[in-house]
Amino acid sequence: MMAPMPDMRSDPEDRRQMLRMRTACLVEGGTLILLLFVAVPLKHFAGFPDAVKAMGPIHGFAFLTYLWMLIRMVSAGGWSQGETIKLFAAALLPFGAFFSARTLTRRAALASTR
């Protein structure tokens, strides 16, 4: 059972912010997967180091954008420390973004029904 949500503004902007955050989350997770499972093997097994040189900065930018958006969203209120840590930790794990995206989708749906 899901715990009740803390006080959270219920305007449509909250929902839009969570959906933007979900998009950033999926982009960050996708670039991490491409970096780890495509670019790094290309570098080590195919002798193509340019793949990591190209994908590394793209993922770095996506990761920093995700962190910036996470800080903005959490500072707006309504997120527990545990949820914040989970959203951050998931960004460090391959495929973790998909779990975060599900959380953000649920919260956006709840925000739209308030």
mmCIF file with all atom_site columns, N, CA and C in Angstrom, residues 30-103:
data_model
loop_
_atom_site.group_PDB
_atom_site.id
_atom_site.type_symbol
_atom_site.label_atom_id
_atom_site.label_alt_id
_atom_site.label_comp_id
_atom_site.label_asym_id
_atom_site.label_entity_id
_atom_site.label_seq_id
_atom_site.pdbx_PDB_ins_code
_atom_site.Cartn_x
_atom_site.Cartn_y
_atom_site.Cartn_z
_atom_site.occupancy
_atom_site.B_iso_or_equiv
_atom_site.pdbx_formal_charge
_atom_site.auth_seq_id
_atom_site.auth_comp_id
_atom_site.auth_asym_id
_atom_site.auth_atom_id
_atom_site.pdbx_PDB_model_num
ATOM 1   N N  . GLY A 1 30  ? 18.618 6.277  -20.374 1.00 0.00 ? 30  GLY A N  1
ATOM 2   C CA . GLY A 1 30  ? 18.928 5.790  -21.720 1.00 0.00 ? 30  GLY A CA 1
ATOM 3   C C  . GLY A 1 30  ? 20.367 6.061  -22.118 1.00 0.00 ? 30  GLY A C  1
ATOM 4   N N  . THR A 1 31  ? 20.863 7.244  -21.793 1.00 0.00 ? 31  THR A N  1
ATOM 5   C CA . THR A 1 31  ? 22.260 7.545  -22.136 1.00 0.00 ? 31  THR A CA 1
ATOM 6   C C  . THR A 1 31  ? 23.231 6.702  -21.301 1.00 0.00 ? 31  THR A C  1
ATOM 7   N N  . LEU A 1 32  ? 22.866 6.399  -20.056 1.00 0.00 ? 32  LEU A N  1
ATOM 8   C CA . LEU A 1 32  ? 23.713 5.519  -19.236 1.00 0.00 ? 32  LEU A CA 1
ATOM 9   C C  . LEU A 1 32  ? 23.774 4.122  -19.837 1.00 0.00 ? 32  LEU A C  1
ATOM 10  N N  . ILE A 1 33  ? 22.640 3.616  -20.268 1.00 0.00 ? 33  ILE A N  1
ATOM 11  C CA . ILE A 1 33  ? 22.607 2.284  -20.894 1.00 0.00 ? 33  ILE A CA 1
ATOM 12  C C  . ILE A 1 33  ? 23.424 2.271  -22.178 1.00 0.00 ? 33  ILE A C  1
ATOM 13  N N  . LEU A 1 34  ? 23.271 3.306  -23.004 1.00 0.00 ? 34  LEU A N  1
ATOM 14  C CA . LEU A 1 34  ? 24.065 3.386  -24.236 1.00 0.00 ? 34  LEU A CA 1
ATOM 15  C C  . LEU A 1 34  ? 25.559 3.465  -23.933 1.00 0.00 ? 34  LEU A C  1
ATOM 16  N N  . LEU A 1 35  ? 25.903 4.237  -22.931 1.00 0.00 ? 35  LEU A N  1
ATOM 17  C CA . LEU A 1 35  ? 27.312 4.362  -22.565 1.00 0.00 ? 35  LEU A CA 1
ATOM 18  C C  . LEU A 1 35  ? 27.877 3.024  -22.093 1.00 0.00 ? 35  LEU A C  1
ATOM 19  N N  . LEU A 1 36  ? 27.191 2.375  -21.170 1.00 0.00 ? 36  LEU A N  1
ATOM 20  C CA . LEU A 1 36  ? 27.717 1.144  -20.574 1.00 0.00 ? 36  LEU A CA 1
ATOM 21  C C  . LEU A 1 36  ? 27.640 -0.071 -21.487 1.00 0.00 ? 36  LEU A C  1
ATOM 22  N N  . PHE A 1 37  ? 26.561 -0.186 -22.247 1.00 0.00 ? 37  PHE A N  1
ATOM 23  C CA . PHE A 1 37  ? 26.344 -1.415 -23.005 1.00 0.00 ? 37  PHE A CA 1
ATOM 24  C C  . PHE A 1 37  ? 26.602 -1.304 -24.503 1.00 0.00 ? 37  PHE A C  1
ATOM 25  N N  . VAL A 1 38  ? 26.883 -0.103 -24.976 1.00 0.00 ? 38  VAL A N  1
ATOM 26  C CA . VAL A 1 38  ? 27.216 0.070  -26.390 1.00 0.00 ? 38  VAL A CA 1
ATOM 27  C C  . VAL A 1 38  ? 28.601 0.705  -26.534 1.00 0.00 ? 38  VAL A C  1
ATOM 28  N N  . ALA A 1 39  ? 28.773 1.887  -25.972 1.00 0.00 ? 39  ALA A N  1
ATOM 29  C CA . ALA A 1 39  ? 30.017 2.633  -26.182 1.00 0.00 ? 39  ALA A CA 1
ATOM 30  C C  . ALA A 1 39  ? 31.223 1.957  -25.536 1.00 0.00 ? 39  ALA A C  1
ATOM 31  N N  . VAL A 1 40  ? 31.093 1.515  -24.301 1.00 0.00 ? 40  VAL A N  1
ATOM 32  C CA . VAL A 1 40  ? 32.240 0.883  -23.622 1.00 0.00 ? 40  VAL A CA 1
ATOM 33  C C  . VAL A 1 40  ? 32.644 -0.428 -24.315 1.00 0.00 ? 40  VAL A C  1
ATOM 34  N N  . PRO A 1 41  ? 31.698 -1.311 -24.666 1.00 0.00 ? 41  PRO A N  1
ATOM 35  C CA . PRO A 1 41  ? 32.117 -2.501 -25.418 1.00 0.00 ? 41  PRO A CA 1
ATOM 36  C C  . PRO A 1 41  ? 32.744 -2.159 -26.775 1.00 0.00 ? 41  PRO A C  1
ATOM 37  N N  . LEU A 1 42  ? 32.225 -1.136 -27.451 1.00 0.00 ? 42  LEU A N  1
ATOM 38  C CA . LEU A 1 42  ? 32.850 -0.729 -28.710 1.00 0.00 ? 42  LEU A CA 1
ATOM 39  C C  . LEU A 1 42  ? 34.288 -0.294 -28.488 1.00 0.00 ? 42  LEU A C  1
ATOM 40  N N  . LYS A 1 43  ? 34.526 0.399  -27.394 1.00 0.00 ? 43  LYS A N  1
ATOM 41  C CA . LYS A 1 43  ? 35.882 0.853  -27.086 1.00 0.00 ? 43  LYS A CA 1
ATOM 42  C C  . LYS A 1 43  ? 36.807 -0.333 -26.821 1.00 0.00 ? 43  LYS A C  1
ATOM 43  N N  . HIS A 1 44  ? 36.372 -1.255 -25.989 1.00 0.00 ? 44  HIS A N  1
ATOM 44  C CA . HIS A 1 44  ? 37.255 -2.329 -25.554 1.00 0.00 ? 44  HIS A CA 1
ATOM 45  C C  . HIS A 1 44  ? 37.329 -3.520 -26.505 1.00 0.00 ? 44  HIS A C  1
ATOM 46  N N  . PHE A 1 45  ? 36.248 -3.828 -27.189 1.00 0.00 ? 45  PHE A N  1
ATOM 47  C CA . PHE A 1 45  ? 36.238 -5.017 -28.040 1.00 0.00 ? 45  PHE A CA 1
ATOM 48  C C  . PHE A 1 45  ? 36.393 -4.718 -29.527 1.00 0.00 ? 45  PHE A C  1
ATOM 49  N N  . ALA A 1 46  ? 36.056 -3.518 -29.932 1.00 0.00 ? 46  ALA A N  1
ATOM 50  C CA . ALA A 1 46  ? 36.148 -3.167 -31.350 1.00 0.00 ? 46  ALA A CA 1
ATOM 51  C C  . ALA A 1 46  ? 37.222 -2.116 -31.611 1.00 0.00 ? 46  ALA A C  1
ATOM 52  N N  . GLY A 1 47  ? 37.903 -1.676 -30.555 1.00 0.00 ? 47  GLY A N  1
ATOM 53  C CA . GLY A 1 47  ? 38.951 -0.683 -30.742 1.00 0.00 ? 47  GLY A CA 1
ATOM 54  C C  . GLY A 1 47  ? 38.430 0.651  -31.231 1.00 0.00 ? 47  GLY A C  1
ATOM 55  N N  . PHE A 1 48  ? 37.243 1.038  -30.785 1.00 0.00 ? 48  PHE A N  1
ATOM 56  C CA . PHE A 1 48  ? 36.622 2.286  -31.225 1.00 0.00 ? 48  PHE A CA 1
ATOM 57  C C  . PHE A 1 48  ? 36.407 3.204  -30.020 1.00 0.00 ? 48  PHE A C  1
ATOM 58  N N  . PRO A 1 49  ? 37.474 3.885  -29.550 1.00 0.00 ? 49  PRO A N  1
ATOM 59  C CA . PRO A 1 49  ? 37.354 4.726  -28.353 1.00 0.00 ? 49  PRO A CA 1
ATOM 60  C C  . PRO A 1 49  ? 36.516 5.983  -28.562 1.00 0.00 ? 49  PRO A C  1
ATOM 61  N N  . ASP A 1 50  ? 36.281 6.353  -29.806 1.00 0.00 ? 50  ASP A N  1
ATOM 62  C CA . ASP A 1 50  ? 35.489 7.559  -30.058 1.00 0.00 ? 50  ASP A CA 1
ATOM 63  C C  . ASP A 1 50  ? 34.040 7.411  -29.587 1.00 0.00 ? 50  ASP A C  1
ATOM 64  N N  . ALA A 1 51  ? 33.567 6.182  -29.456 1.00 0.00 ? 51  ALA A N  1
ATOM 65  C CA . ALA A 1 51  ? 32.197 5.972  -28.979 1.00 0.00 ? 51  ALA A CA 1
ATOM 66  C C  . ALA A 1 51  ? 32.050 6.501  -27.553 1.00 0.00 ? 51  ALA A C  1
ATOM 67  N N  . VAL A 1 52  ? 33.030 6.202  -26.702 1.00 0.00 ? 52  VAL A N  1
ATOM 68  C CA . VAL A 1 52  ? 32.978 6.691  -25.317 1.00 0.00 ? 52  VAL A CA 1
ATOM 69  C C  . VAL A 1 52  ? 33.235 8.193  -25.284 1.00 0.00 ? 52  VAL A C  1
ATOM 70  N N  . LYS A 1 53  ? 34.127 8.658  -26.134 1.00 0.00 ? 53  LYS A N  1
ATOM 71  C CA . LYS A 1 53  ? 34.408 10.099 -26.184 1.00 0.00 ? 53  LYS A CA 1
ATOM 72  C C  . LYS A 1 53  ? 33.170 10.889 -26.587 1.00 0.00 ? 53  LYS A C  1
ATOM 73  N N  . ALA A 1 54  ? 32.323 10.308 -27.396 1.00 0.00 ? 54  ALA A N  1
ATOM 74  C CA . ALA A 1 54  ? 31.090 10.986 -27.814 1.00 0.00 ? 54  ALA A CA 1
ATOM 75  C C  . ALA A 1 54  ? 29.976 10.806 -26.794 1.00 0.00 ? 54  ALA A C  1
ATOM 76  N N  . MET A 1 55  ? 29.799 9.581  -26.317 1.00 0.00 ? 55  MET A N  1
ATOM 77  C CA . MET A 1 55  ? 28.661 9.279  -25.435 1.00 0.00 ? 55  MET A CA 1
ATOM 78  C C  . MET A 1 55  ? 28.891 9.777  -24.016 1.00 0.00 ? 55  MET A C  1
ATOM 79  N N  . GLY A 1 56  ? 30.135 9.820  -23.560 1.00 0.00 ? 56  GLY A N  1
ATOM 80  C CA . GLY A 1 56  ? 30.441 10.258 -22.193 1.00 0.00 ? 56  GLY A CA 1
ATOM 81  C C  . GLY A 1 56  ? 29.912 11.652 -21.877 1.00 0.00 ? 56  GLY A C  1
ATOM 82  N N  . PRO A 1 57  ? 30.262 12.654 -22.671 1.00 0.00 ? 57  PRO A N  1
ATOM 83  C CA . PRO A 1 57  ? 29.744 14.004 -22.393 1.00 0.00 ? 57  PRO A CA 1
ATOM 84  C C  . PRO A 1 57  ? 28.227 14.127 -22.546 1.00 0.00 ? 57  PRO A C  1
ATOM 85  N N  . ILE A 1 58  ? 27.655 13.362 -23.457 1.00 0.00 ? 58  ILE A N  1
ATOM 86  C CA . ILE A 1 58  ? 26.197 13.405 -23.617 1.00 0.00 ? 58  ILE A CA 1
ATOM 87  C C  . ILE A 1 58  ? 25.539 12.884 -22.345 1.00 0.00 ? 58  ILE A C  1
ATOM 88  N N  . HIS A 1 59  ? 26.045 11.756 -21.850 1.00 0.00 ? 59  HIS A N  1
ATOM 89  C CA . HIS A 1 59  ? 25.489 11.214 -20.607 1.00 0.00 ? 59  HIS A CA 1
ATOM 90  C C  . HIS A 1 59  ? 25.767 12.168 -19.437 1.00 0.00 ? 59  HIS A C  1
ATOM 91  N N  . GLY A 1 60  ? 26.948 12.744 -19.386 1.00 0.00 ? 60  GLY A N  1
ATOM 92  C CA . GLY A 1 60  ? 27.272 13.692 -18.318 1.00 0.00 ? 60  GLY A CA 1
ATOM 93  C C  . GLY A 1 60  ? 26.311 14.859 -18.279 1.00 0.00 ? 60  GLY A C  1
ATOM 94  N N  . PHE A 1 61  ? 25.997 15.401 -19.430 1.00 0.00 ? 61  PHE A N  1
ATOM 95  C CA . PHE A 1 61  ? 25.039 16.504 -19.502 1.00 0.00 ? 61  PHE A CA 1
ATOM 96  C C  . PHE A 1 61  ? 23.651 16.049 -19.058 1.00 0.00 ? 61  PHE A C  1
ATOM 97  N N  . ALA A 1 62  ? 23.240 14.868 -19.520 1.00 0.00 ? 62  ALA A N  1
ATOM 98  C CA . ALA A 1 62  ? 21.924 14.336 -19.136 1.00 0.00 ? 62  ALA A CA 1
ATOM 99  C C  . ALA A 1 62  ? 21.851 14.102 -17.628 1.00 0.00 ? 62  ALA A C  1
ATOM 100 N N  . PHE A 1 63  ? 22.928 13.585 -17.047 1.00 0.00 ? 63  PHE A N  1
ATOM 101 C CA . PHE A 1 63  ? 22.963 13.322 -15.606 1.00 0.00 ? 63  PHE A CA 1
ATOM 102 C C  . PHE A 1 63  ? 22.887 14.621 -14.811 1.00 0.00 ? 63  PHE A C  1
ATOM 103 N N  . LEU A 1 64  ? 23.654 15.623 -15.210 1.00 0.00 ? 64  LEU A N  1
ATOM 104 C CA . LEU A 1 64  ? 23.619 16.911 -14.506 1.00 0.00 ? 64  LEU A CA 1
ATOM 105 C C  . LEU A 1 64  ? 22.254 17.586 -14.652 1.00 0.00 ? 64  LEU A C  1
ATOM 106 N N  . THR A 1 65  ? 21.649 17.467 -15.819 1.00 0.00 ? 65  THR A N  1
ATOM 107 C CA . THR A 1 65  ? 20.307 18.021 -16.020 1.00 0.00 ? 65  THR A CA 1
ATOM 108 C C  . THR A 1 65  ? 19.305 17.328 -15.101 1.00 0.00 ? 65  THR A C  1
ATOM 109 N N  . TYR A 1 66  ? 19.403 16.009 -15.006 1.00 0.00 ? 66  TYR A N  1
ATOM 110 C CA . TYR A 1 66  ? 18.516 15.244 -14.125 1.00 0.00 ? 66  TYR A CA 1
ATOM 111 C C  . TYR A 1 66  ? 18.703 15.685 -12.674 1.00 0.00 ? 66  TYR A C  1
ATOM 112 N N  . LEU A 1 67  ? 19.944 15.823 -12.235 1.00 0.00 ? 67  LEU A N  1
ATOM 113 C CA . LEU A 1 67  ? 20.189 16.254 -10.849 1.00 0.00 ? 67  LEU A CA 1
ATOM 114 C C  . LEU A 1 67  ? 19.642 17.646 -10.597 1.00 0.00 ? 67  LEU A C  1
ATOM 115 N N  . TRP A 1 68  ? 19.833 18.541 -11.538 1.00 0.00 ? 68  TRP A N  1
ATOM 116 C CA . TRP A 1 68  ? 19.321 19.908 -11.388 1.00 0.00 ? 68  TRP A CA 1
ATOM 117 C C  . TRP A 1 68  ? 17.796 19.892 -11.277 1.00 0.00 ? 68  TRP A C  1
ATOM 118 N N  . MET A 1 69  ? 17.147 19.109 -12.125 1.00 0.00 ? 69  MET A N  1
ATOM 119 C CA . MET A 1 69  ? 15.691 19.029 -12.072 1.00 0.00 ? 69  MET A CA 1
ATOM 120 C C  . MET A 1 69  ? 15.218 18.347 -10.789 1.00 0.00 ? 69  MET A C  1
ATOM 121 N N  . LEU A 1 70  ? 15.957 17.350 -10.314 1.00 0.00 ? 70  LEU A N  1
ATOM 122 C CA . LEU A 1 70  ? 15.605 16.684 -9.059  1.00 0.00 ? 70  LEU A CA 1
ATOM 123 C C  . LEU A 1 70  ? 15.674 17.668 -7.899  1.00 0.00 ? 70  LEU A C  1
ATOM 124 N N  . ILE A 1 71  ? 16.714 18.464 -7.847  1.00 0.00 ? 71  ILE A N  1
ATOM 125 C CA . ILE A 1 71  ? 16.856 19.467 -6.790  1.00 0.00 ? 71  ILE A CA 1
ATOM 126 C C  . ILE A 1 71  ? 15.704 20.461 -6.850  1.00 0.00 ? 71  ILE A C  1
ATOM 127 N N  . ARG A 1 72  ? 15.360 20.922 -8.042  1.00 0.00 ? 72  ARG A N  1
ATOM 128 C CA . ARG A 1 72  ? 14.243 21.863 -8.193  1.00 0.00 ? 72  ARG A CA 1
ATOM 129 C C  . ARG A 1 72  ? 12.927 21.254 -7.742  1.00 0.00 ? 72  ARG A C  1
ATOM 130 N N  . MET A 1 73  ? 12.689 20.016 -8.135  1.00 0.00 ? 73  MET A N  1
ATOM 131 C CA . MET A 1 73  ? 11.428 19.369 -7.810  1.00 0.00 ? 73  MET A CA 1
ATOM 132 C C  . MET A 1 73  ? 11.313 19.116 -6.307  1.00 0.00 ? 73  MET A C  1
ATOM 133 N N  . VAL A 1 74  ? 12.383 18.632 -5.693  1.00 0.00 ? 74  VAL A N  1
ATOM 134 C CA . VAL A 1 74  ? 12.359 18.326 -4.265  1.00 0.00 ? 74  VAL A CA 1
ATOM 135 C C  . VAL A 1 74  ? 12.252 19.611 -3.446  1.00 0.00 ? 74  VAL A C  1
ATOM 136 N N  . SER A 1 75  ? 12.913 20.665 -3.892  1.00 0.00 ? 75  SER A N  1
ATOM 137 C CA . SER A 1 75  ? 12.858 21.921 -3.145  1.00 0.00 ? 75  SER A CA 1
ATOM 138 C C  . SER A 1 75  ? 11.467 22.565 -3.202  1.00 0.00 ? 75  SER A C  1
ATOM 139 N N  . ALA A 1 76  ? 10.666 22.172 -4.200  1.00 0.00 ? 76  ALA A N  1
ATOM 140 C CA . ALA A 1 76  ? 9.295  22.684 -4.283  1.00 0.00 ? 76  ALA A CA 1
ATOM 141 C C  . ALA A 1 76  ? 8.403  22.060 -3.211  1.00 0.00 ? 76  ALA A C  1
ATOM 142 N N  . GLY A 1 77  ? 8.860  20.955 -2.636  1.00 0.00 ? 77  GLY A N  1
ATOM 143 C CA . GLY A 1 77  ? 8.124  20.340 -1.528  1.00 0.00 ? 77  GLY A CA 1
ATOM 144 C C  . GLY A 1 77  ? 7.343  19.115 -1.918  1.00 0.00 ? 77  GLY A C  1
ATOM 145 N N  . GLY A 1 78  ? 6.971  18.347 -0.888  1.00 0.00 ? 78  GLY A N  1
ATOM 146 C CA . GLY A 1 78  ? 6.139  17.179 -1.103  1.00 0.00 ? 78  GLY A CA 1
ATOM 147 C C  . GLY A 1 78  ? 6.884  15.877 -1.305  1.00 0.00 ? 78  GLY A C  1
ATOM 148 N N  . TRP A 1 79  ? 8.203  15.891 -1.187  1.00 0.00 ? 79  TRP A N  1
ATOM 149 C CA . TRP A 1 79  ? 8.990  14.682 -1.384  1.00 0.00 ? 79  TRP A CA 1
ATOM 150 C C  . TRP A 1 79  ? 9.735  14.359 -0.100  1.00 0.00 ? 79  TRP A C  1
ATOM 151 N N  . SER A 1 80  ? 9.649  13.119 0.333   1.00 0.00 ? 80  SER A N  1
ATOM 152 C CA . SER A 1 80  ? 10.356 12.714 1.546   1.00 0.00 ? 80  SER A CA 1
ATOM 153 C C  . SER A 1 80  ? 11.837 12.522 1.246   1.00 0.00 ? 80  SER A C  1
ATOM 154 N N  . GLN A 1 81  ? 12.620 12.466 2.300   1.00 0.00 ? 81  GLN A N  1
ATOM 155 C CA . GLN A 1 81  ? 14.060 12.245 2.145   1.00 0.00 ? 81  GLN A CA 1
ATOM 156 C C  . GLN A 1 81  ? 14.311 10.877 1.509   1.00 0.00 ? 81  GLN A C  1
ATOM 157 N N  . GLY A 1 82  ? 13.541 9.882  1.908   1.00 0.00 ? 82  GLY A N  1
ATOM 158 C CA . GLY A 1 82  ? 13.688 8.544  1.340   1.00 0.00 ? 82  GLY A CA 1
ATOM 159 C C  . GLY A 1 82  ? 13.404 8.505  -0.152  1.00 0.00 ? 82  GLY A C  1
ATOM 160 N N  . GLU A 1 83  ? 12.331 9.174  -0.574  1.00 0.00 ? 83  GLU A N  1
ATOM 161 C CA . GLU A 1 83  ? 12.003 9.222  -1.998  1.00 0.00 ? 83  GLU A CA 1
ATOM 162 C C  . GLU A 1 83  ? 13.097 9.931  -2.783  1.00 0.00 ? 83  GLU A C  1
ATOM 163 N N  . THR A 1 84  ? 13.619 10.996 -2.215  1.00 0.00 ? 84  THR A N  1
ATOM 164 C CA . THR A 1 84  ? 14.678 11.757 -2.878  1.00 0.00 ? 84  THR A CA 1
ATOM 165 C C  . THR A 1 84  ? 15.923 10.899 -3.047  1.00 0.00 ? 84  THR A C  1
ATOM 166 N N  . ILE A 1 85  ? 16.289 10.174 -2.003  1.00 0.00 ? 85  ILE A N  1
ATOM 167 C CA . ILE A 1 85  ? 17.471 9.302  -2.078  1.00 0.00 ? 85  ILE A CA 1
ATOM 168 C C  . ILE A 1 85  ? 17.263 8.209  -3.114  1.00 0.00 ? 85  ILE A C  1
ATOM 169 N N  . LYS A 1 86  ? 16.063 7.639  -3.174  1.00 0.00 ? 86  LYS A N  1
ATOM 170 C CA . LYS A 1 86  ? 15.765 6.602  -4.166  1.00 0.00 ? 86  LYS A CA 1
ATOM 171 C C  . LYS A 1 86  ? 15.875 7.146  -5.581  1.00 0.00 ? 86  LYS A C  1
ATOM 172 N N  . LEU A 1 87  ? 15.346 8.350  -5.811  1.00 0.00 ? 87  LEU A N  1
ATOM 173 C CA . LEU A 1 87  ? 15.425 8.949  -7.142  1.00 0.00 ? 87  LEU A CA 1
ATOM 174 C C  . LEU A 1 87  ? 16.871 9.231  -7.538  1.00 0.00 ? 87  LEU A C  1
ATOM 175 N N  . PHE A 1 88  ? 17.687 9.645  -6.571  1.00 0.00 ? 88  PHE A N  1
ATOM 176 C CA . PHE A 1 88  ? 19.096 9.896  -6.865  1.00 0.00 ? 88  PHE A CA 1
ATOM 177 C C  . PHE A 1 88  ? 19.839 8.587  -7.108  1.00 0.00 ? 88  PHE A C  1
ATOM 178 N N  . ALA A 1 89  ? 19.648 7.617  -6.213  1.00 0.00 ? 89  ALA A N  1
ATOM 179 C CA . ALA A 1 89  ? 20.365 6.342  -6.320  1.00 0.00 ? 89  ALA A CA 1
ATOM 180 C C  . ALA A 1 89  ? 20.012 5.610  -7.612  1.00 0.00 ? 89  ALA A C  1
ATOM 181 N N  . ALA A 1 90  ? 18.764 5.700  -8.029  1.00 0.00 ? 90  ALA A N  1
ATOM 182 C CA . ALA A 1 90  ? 18.350 5.030  -9.257  1.00 0.00 ? 90  ALA A CA 1
ATOM 183 C C  . ALA A 1 90  ? 19.084 5.584  -10.475 1.00 0.00 ? 90  ALA A C  1
ATOM 184 N N  . ALA A 1 91  ? 19.480 6.851  -10.411 1.00 0.00 ? 91  ALA A N  1
ATOM 185 C CA . ALA A 1 91  ? 20.212 7.458  -11.531 1.00 0.00 ? 91  ALA A CA 1
ATOM 186 C C  . ALA A 1 91  ? 21.618 6.890  -11.662 1.00 0.00 ? 91  ALA A C  1
ATOM 187 N N  . LEU A 1 92  ? 22.106 6.262  -10.616 1.00 0.00 ? 92  LEU A N  1
ATOM 188 C CA . LEU A 1 92  ? 23.451 5.704  -10.639 1.00 0.00 ? 92  LEU A CA 1
ATOM 189 C C  . LEU A 1 92  ? 23.483 4.266  -11.142 1.00 0.00 ? 92  LEU A C  1
ATOM 190 N N  . LEU A 1 93  ? 22.317 3.650  -11.252 1.00 0.00 ? 93  LEU A N  1
ATOM 191 C CA . LEU A 1 93  ? 22.231 2.242  -11.634 1.00 0.00 ? 93  LEU A CA 1
ATOM 192 C C  . LEU A 1 93  ? 21.676 2.085  -13.045 1.00 0.00 ? 93  LEU A C  1
ATOM 193 N N  . PRO A 1 94  ? 22.277 1.191  -13.831 1.00 0.00 ? 94  PRO A N  1
ATOM 194 C CA . PRO A 1 94  ? 21.679 0.912  -15.134 1.00 0.00 ? 94  PRO A CA 1
ATOM 195 C C  . PRO A 1 94  ? 20.252 0.397  -14.937 1.00 0.00 ? 94  PRO A C  1
ATOM 196 N N  . PHE A 1 95  ? 19.348 0.858  -15.705 1.00 0.00 ? 95  PHE A N  1
ATOM 197 C CA . PHE A 1 95  ? 17.927 0.512  -15.678 1.00 0.00 ? 95  PHE A CA 1
ATOM 198 C C  . PHE A 1 95  ? 17.196 1.068  -14.457 1.00 0.00 ? 95  PHE A C  1
ATOM 199 N N  . GLY A 1 96  ? 17.884 1.753  -13.558 1.00 0.00 ? 96  GLY A N  1
ATOM 200 C CA . GLY A 1 96  ? 17.239 2.371  -12.400 1.00 0.00 ? 96  GLY A CA 1
ATOM 201 C C  . GLY A 1 96  ? 16.290 3.477  -12.794 1.00 0.00 ? 96  GLY A C  1
ATOM 202 N N  . ALA A 1 97  ? 16.564 4.115  -13.911 1.00 0.00 ? 97  ALA A N  1
ATOM 203 C CA . ALA A 1 97  ? 15.703 5.210  -14.372 1.00 0.00 ? 97  ALA A CA 1
ATOM 204 C C  . ALA A 1 97  ? 14.279 4.744  -14.638 1.00 0.00 ? 97  ALA A C  1
ATOM 205 N N  . PHE A 1 98  ? 14.118 3.489  -15.026 1.00 0.00 ? 98  PHE A N  1
ATOM 206 C CA . PHE A 1 98  ? 12.781 2.990  -15.324 1.00 0.00 ? 98  PHE A CA 1
ATOM 207 C C  . PHE A 1 98  ? 11.942 2.853  -14.054 1.00 0.00 ? 98  PHE A C  1
ATOM 208 N N  . PHE A 1 99  ? 12.584 2.551  -12.938 1.00 0.00 ? 99  PHE A N  1
ATOM 209 C CA . PHE A 1 99  ? 11.868 2.515  -11.664 1.00 0.00 ? 99  PHE A CA 1
ATOM 210 C C  . PHE A 1 99  ? 11.495 3.930  -11.221 1.00 0.00 ? 99  PHE A C  1
ATOM 211 N N  . SER A 1 100 ? 12.421 4.858  -11.417 1.00 0.00 ? 100 SER A N  1
ATOM 212 C CA . SER A 1 100 ? 12.126 6.253  -11.075 1.00 0.00 ? 100 SER A CA 1
ATOM 213 C C  . SER A 1 100 ? 11.012 6.804  -11.949 1.00 0.00 ? 100 SER A C  1
ATOM 214 N N  . ALA A 1 101 ? 11.029 6.460  -13.223 1.00 0.00 ? 101 ALA A N  1
ATOM 215 C CA . ALA A 1 101 ? 9.993  6.941  -14.143 1.00 0.00 ? 101 ALA A CA 1
ATOM 216 C C  . ALA A 1 101 ? 8.620  6.452  -13.699 1.00 0.00 ? 101 ALA A C  1
ATOM 217 N N  . ARG A 1 102 ? 8.550  5.226  -13.228 1.00 0.00 ? 102 ARG A N  1
ATOM 218 C CA . ARG A 1 102 ? 7.267  4.693  -12.748 1.00 0.00 ? 102 ARG A CA 1
ATOM 219 C C  . ARG A 1 102 ? 6.792  5.476  -11.527 1.00 0.00 ? 102 ARG A C  1
ATOM 220 N N  . THR A 1 103 ? 7.712  5.779  -10.607 1.00 0.00 ? 103 THR A N  1
ATOM 221 C CA . THR A 1 103 ? 7.373  6.573  -9.420  1.00 0.00 ? 103 THR A CA 1
ATOM 222 C C  . THR A 1 103 ? 6.869  7.951  -9.828  1.00 0.00 ? 103 THR A C  1
#
